[in-house]
Tab-separated table of C-alpha atoms in Angstrom:
chain	number	residue	atom	x	y	z
A	1	UNK	CA	0.000	0.000	0.000
A	2	UNK	CA	1.234	3.484	-0.839
A	3	UNK	CA	0.184	4.939	2.489
A	4	UNK	CA	-1.504	8.287	2.948
A	5	UNK	CA	-0.568	10.666	0.151
A	6	UNK	CA	-0.528	14.431	0.538
A	7	UNK	CA	0.138	17.158	-1.972
A	8	UNK	CA	1.814	19.481	-2.301
A	9	UNK	CA	4.637	18.735	0.143
A	10	UNK	CA	5.549	22.396	0.346
A	11	UNK	CA	3.464	25.453	-0.377
A	12	UNK	CA	4.564	29.068	-0.216
A	13	UNK	CA	1.926	31.697	-0.808
A	14	UNK	CA	1.220	35.330	-0.117
A	15	UNK	CA	-1.213	36.569	2.444
A	16	UNK	CA	-4.723	36.762	1.057
A	17	UNK	CA	-4.303	33.973	-1.452
A	18	UNK	CA	-6.355	30.797	-1.474
A	19	UNK	CA	-4.551	27.611	-0.523
A	20	UNK	CA	-5.766	24.077	-1.178
A	21	UNK	CA	-4.161	21.058	0.438
A	22	UNK	CA	-4.937	17.576	-0.821
A	23	UNK	CA	-5.044	14.140	0.732
A	24	UNK	CA	-5.556	10.604	-0.505
A	25	UNK	CA	-6.218	8.187	2.372
A	26	UNK	CA	-5.200	4.554	2.467
A	27	UNK	CA	-7.562	2.536	0.307
A	28	UNK	CA	-10.386	1.032	2.346
A	29	UNK	CA	-9.984	3.351	5.327
A	30	UNK	CA	-13.240	5.008	6.294
A	31	UNK	CA	-11.961	7.673	8.696
A	32	UNK	CA	-9.940	10.690	7.613
A	33	UNK	CA	-8.405	13.298	9.909
A	34	UNK	CA	-6.799	16.689	9.252
A	35	UNK	CA	-4.238	17.985	11.755
A	36	UNK	CA	-2.142	21.120	12.037
A	37	UNK	CA	1.270	21.144	13.712
A	38	UNK	CA	3.026	24.259	14.975
A	39	UNK	CA	5.796	24.848	17.464
A	40	UNK	CA	3.523	26.849	19.719
A	41	UNK	CA	0.422	24.655	19.735
A	42	UNK	CA	1.749	21.215	18.854
A	43	UNK	CA	-0.585	18.825	17.026
A	44	UNK	CA	-4.160	20.032	16.694
A	45	UNK	CA	-7.040	18.060	15.224
A	46	UNK	CA	-8.912	20.297	12.808
A	47	UNK	CA	-11.656	18.051	11.465
A	48	UNK	CA	-12.433	14.407	10.802
A	49	UNK	CA	-14.674	12.519	8.409
A	50	UNK	CA	-16.346	9.133	8.529
A	51	UNK	CA	-17.483	7.632	5.242
A	52	UNK	CA	-16.925	11.028	3.587
A	53	UNK	CA	-19.177	12.858	6.064
A	54	UNK	CA	-17.695	15.517	8.376
A	55	UNK	CA	-18.245	14.374	11.944
A	56	UNK	CA	-16.441	16.911	14.074
A	57	UNK	CA	-15.094	20.239	12.828
A	58	UNK	CA	-14.748	21.858	16.238
A	59	UNK	CA	-11.019	22.232	15.720
A	60	UNK	CA	-11.301	24.327	12.575
A	61	UNK	CA	-9.901	27.685	13.674
A	62	UNK	CA	-12.276	29.964	11.795
A	63	UNK	CA	-14.462	30.343	8.742
A	64	UNK	CA	-11.451	30.868	6.520
A	65	UNK	CA	-10.854	27.115	6.806
A	66	UNK	CA	-13.010	24.559	5.039
A	67	UNK	CA	-12.628	20.853	4.314
A	68	UNK	CA	-14.372	18.520	1.946
A	69	UNK	CA	-14.333	14.844	1.144
A	70	UNK	CA	-16.139	14.325	-2.156
A	71	UNK	CA	-15.329	10.615	-2.264
A	72	UNK	CA	-13.603	7.906	-0.275
A	73	UNK	CA	-10.226	8.490	-1.889
A	74	UNK	CA	-9.855	12.260	-1.791
A	75	UNK	CA	-10.102	15.142	0.640
A	76	UNK	CA	-9.168	18.810	0.531
A	77	UNK	CA	-8.438	21.423	3.157
A	78	UNK	CA	-8.874	24.961	1.897
A	79	UNK	CA	-7.790	28.231	3.456
A	80	UNK	CA	-9.268	31.398	1.976
A	81	UNK	CA	-7.913	33.966	2.503
A	82	UNK	CA	-4.631	32.750	3.947
A	83	UNK	CA	-2.802	34.651	6.704
A	84	UNK	CA	0.792	34.406	8.000
A	85	UNK	CA	-0.453	32.772	11.218
A	86	UNK	CA	-1.689	29.838	9.117
A	87	UNK	CA	1.920	28.857	8.466
A	88	UNK	CA	2.282	25.310	9.803
A	89	UNK	CA	2.622	21.698	8.754
A	90	UNK	CA	-0.718	20.162	7.876
A	91	UNK	CA	-1.107	16.408	8.208
A	92	UNK	CA	-3.744	14.081	6.920
A	93	UNK	CA	-4.304	10.707	8.594
A	94	UNK	CA	-6.628	7.802	7.976
A	95	UNK	CA	-7.755	4.672	9.780
A	96	UNK	CA	-10.022	1.713	9.359
A	97	UNK	CA	-13.047	2.119	11.561
A	98	UNK	CA	-13.757	-1.562	12.102
A	99	UNK	CA	-10.222	-2.400	13.168
A	100	UNK	CA	-9.336	-1.618	16.736
A	101	UNK	CA	-7.750	-0.092	18.495
A	102	UNK	CA	-7.890	3.030	16.472
A	103	UNK	CA	-4.359	3.665	15.295
A	104	UNK	CA	-4.132	6.340	12.654
A	105	UNK	CA	-1.766	6.350	9.695
A	106	UNK	CA	-0.269	9.692	8.844
A	107	UNK	CA	0.788	11.228	5.571
A	108	UNK	CA	4.095	13.071	5.135
A	109	UNK	CA	2.476	16.462	5.631
A	110	UNK	CA	2.284	19.725	3.711
A	111	UNK	CA	4.502	22.534	4.955
A	112	UNK	CA	2.621	25.782	4.376
A	113	UNK	CA	4.338	29.146	4.512
A	114	UNK	CA	2.235	32.270	4.165
A	115	UNK	CA	4.240	35.456	3.638
B	1	UNK	CA	-11.683	15.405	29.787
B	2	UNK	CA	-8.985	13.019	28.710
B	3	UNK	CA	-5.447	14.364	28.555
B	4	UNK	CA	-1.938	13.118	27.881
B	5	UNK	CA	1.148	14.604	29.509
B	6	UNK	CA	4.692	13.981	28.379
B	7	UNK	CA	7.256	14.932	30.988
B	8	UNK	CA	10.191	16.684	29.395
B	9	UNK	CA	9.939	18.441	26.070
B	10	UNK	CA	13.559	17.594	25.368
B	11	UNK	CA	15.570	14.532	26.407
B	12	UNK	CA	19.229	14.042	25.621
B	13	UNK	CA	21.105	10.747	26.047
B	14	UNK	CA	24.421	9.321	24.949
B	15	UNK	CA	24.639	6.704	22.243
B	16	UNK	CA	24.298	3.284	23.875
B	17	UNK	CA	22.535	4.633	26.951
B	18	UNK	CA	19.020	3.842	28.116
B	19	UNK	CA	16.224	5.869	26.591
B	20	UNK	CA	13.262	6.684	28.841
B	21	UNK	CA	10.453	8.933	27.620
B	22	UNK	CA	7.634	9.543	30.051
B	23	UNK	CA	3.915	9.645	29.354
B	24	UNK	CA	1.010	9.941	31.771
B	25	UNK	CA	-2.664	9.940	30.900
B	26	UNK	CA	-5.738	11.070	32.724
B	27	UNK	CA	-8.818	9.006	32.135
B	28	UNK	CA	-11.529	7.454	34.251
B	29	UNK	CA	-11.085	4.171	32.408
B	30	UNK	CA	-7.922	2.684	30.909
B	31	UNK	CA	-7.588	4.038	27.403
B	32	UNK	CA	-5.904	2.653	24.347
B	33	UNK	CA	-2.390	4.133	24.226
B	34	UNK	CA	0.083	4.769	21.444
B	35	UNK	CA	3.582	6.000	20.846
B	36	UNK	CA	4.381	7.677	17.547
B	37	UNK	CA	7.747	8.828	16.231
B	38	UNK	CA	8.302	11.767	13.896
B	39	UNK	CA	11.597	12.082	12.042
B	40	UNK	CA	12.524	15.480	10.606
B	41	UNK	CA	10.283	16.568	7.759
B	42	UNK	CA	8.199	13.410	7.945
B	43	UNK	CA	4.796	12.366	9.203
B	44	UNK	CA	4.098	10.436	12.376
B	45	UNK	CA	4.880	6.722	12.376
B	46	UNK	CA	3.347	4.276	14.833
B	47	UNK	CA	5.965	2.780	17.171
B	48	UNK	CA	3.720	0.658	19.351
B	49	UNK	CA	0.258	0.444	20.882
B	50	UNK	CA	-1.405	-0.796	24.058
B	51	UNK	CA	-4.665	-2.635	23.495
B	52	UNK	CA	-5.586	-3.809	27.014
B	53	UNK	CA	-3.901	-7.143	26.495
B	54	UNK	CA	-0.281	-7.513	27.615
B	55	UNK	CA	0.902	-4.604	29.729
B	56	UNK	CA	4.423	-4.744	28.271
B	57	UNK	CA	4.259	-3.837	24.621
B	58	UNK	CA	7.073	-4.272	22.153
B	59	UNK	CA	7.325	-2.076	19.116
B	60	UNK	CA	9.570	-1.379	16.179
B	61	UNK	CA	13.242	-0.377	16.342
B	62	UNK	CA	13.770	-2.022	19.745
B	63	UNK	CA	11.361	0.206	21.662
B	64	UNK	CA	8.940	-1.027	24.277
B	65	UNK	CA	6.457	0.507	26.689
B	66	UNK	CA	4.790	-0.658	29.860
B	67	UNK	CA	1.239	0.186	30.811
B	68	UNK	CA	0.899	0.821	34.548
B	69	UNK	CA	-2.684	1.444	35.559
B	70	UNK	CA	-1.803	2.324	39.148
B	71	UNK	CA	0.495	5.069	37.920
B	72	UNK	CA	-1.603	6.019	34.860
B	73	UNK	CA	1.613	5.812	32.883
B	74	UNK	CA	2.838	4.443	29.576
B	75	UNK	CA	6.557	5.206	29.488
B	76	UNK	CA	8.629	4.390	26.412
B	77	UNK	CA	12.038	2.744	26.780
B	78	UNK	CA	14.888	1.431	24.708
B	79	UNK	CA	17.877	-0.283	26.343
B	80	UNK	CA	20.537	1.173	24.069
B	81	UNK	CA	20.130	4.402	22.122
B	82	UNK	CA	21.265	4.667	18.531
B	83	UNK	CA	21.980	7.831	16.604
B	84	UNK	CA	19.084	7.010	14.293
B	85	UNK	CA	16.667	7.288	17.241
B	86	UNK	CA	16.973	11.069	17.225
B	87	UNK	CA	13.448	12.288	16.527
B	88	UNK	CA	10.332	13.654	18.185
B	89	UNK	CA	8.155	11.193	20.054
B	90	UNK	CA	4.453	11.585	20.745
B	91	UNK	CA	2.293	9.712	23.204
B	92	UNK	CA	-1.411	9.506	22.351
B	93	UNK	CA	-4.545	8.056	23.871
B	94	UNK	CA	-8.107	7.293	22.945
B	95	UNK	CA	-11.042	5.654	24.645
B	96	UNK	CA	-12.879	2.629	23.322
B	97	UNK	CA	-15.608	3.864	21.025
B	98	UNK	CA	-14.012	7.273	20.600
B	99	UNK	CA	-12.542	8.355	17.297
B	100	UNK	CA	-10.171	11.118	18.287
B	101	UNK	CA	-6.613	10.627	19.416
B	102	UNK	CA	-5.449	12.924	22.207
B	103	UNK	CA	-1.760	13.703	21.786
B	104	UNK	CA	0.852	14.781	24.278
B	105	UNK	CA	2.990	17.785	23.433
B	106	UNK	CA	5.886	15.665	22.230
B	107	UNK	CA	9.416	14.949	23.445
B	108	UNK	CA	12.411	15.692	21.282
B	109	UNK	CA	15.080	13.021	21.724
B	110	UNK	CA	18.688	13.956	21.023
B	111	UNK	CA	21.436	11.328	20.905
B	112	UNK	CA	24.966	12.417	21.773
B	113	UNK	CA	27.863	10.537	20.158
């Protein structure tokens, strides 16, 4: 299995621009998670999906952030407009819901820099 | 609310020495527990997991962890550190039936030659 795939690996953009991060979960996994990692706040769960449906988005920082999962093999995290404080590494993770005990498999991350 | 605490944001040991990374959880019932490792510029990789079976859990790369309910701890150890062990280590927990993982703040392990 190829593991969780994220693209791009690095993104540099200017403040105010729209940014779209992409994730392909492991085939067959029915849970997908988006995390943000910063030095100050560590790992934060932003949102997670089950069977393509958003279950908990309480970690999404504000309305500038949105996430979608149009099908079982693809998800996007969009920031519009982007701000310098959004600079972080964004991880996608997936897991198989029926298989305990709930370990998640992480992608390599997207390093976002907003100037 | 469930929480995970890792004691020591930075641990430094000599090559060949014992590695001990501490993790304590707070939960009314024993959770499922995990240790992940993150190498520079990479995602998190599962090292080992506790599933309420054996309390001593062996993982990859020679690491192991012991679940101690009385101490609400799940410390990670390795008898002899190797330079390649230098990374950030995260302890995480979840409850049966829950979907979210609760992560500790991470411990950066440095290996001195």
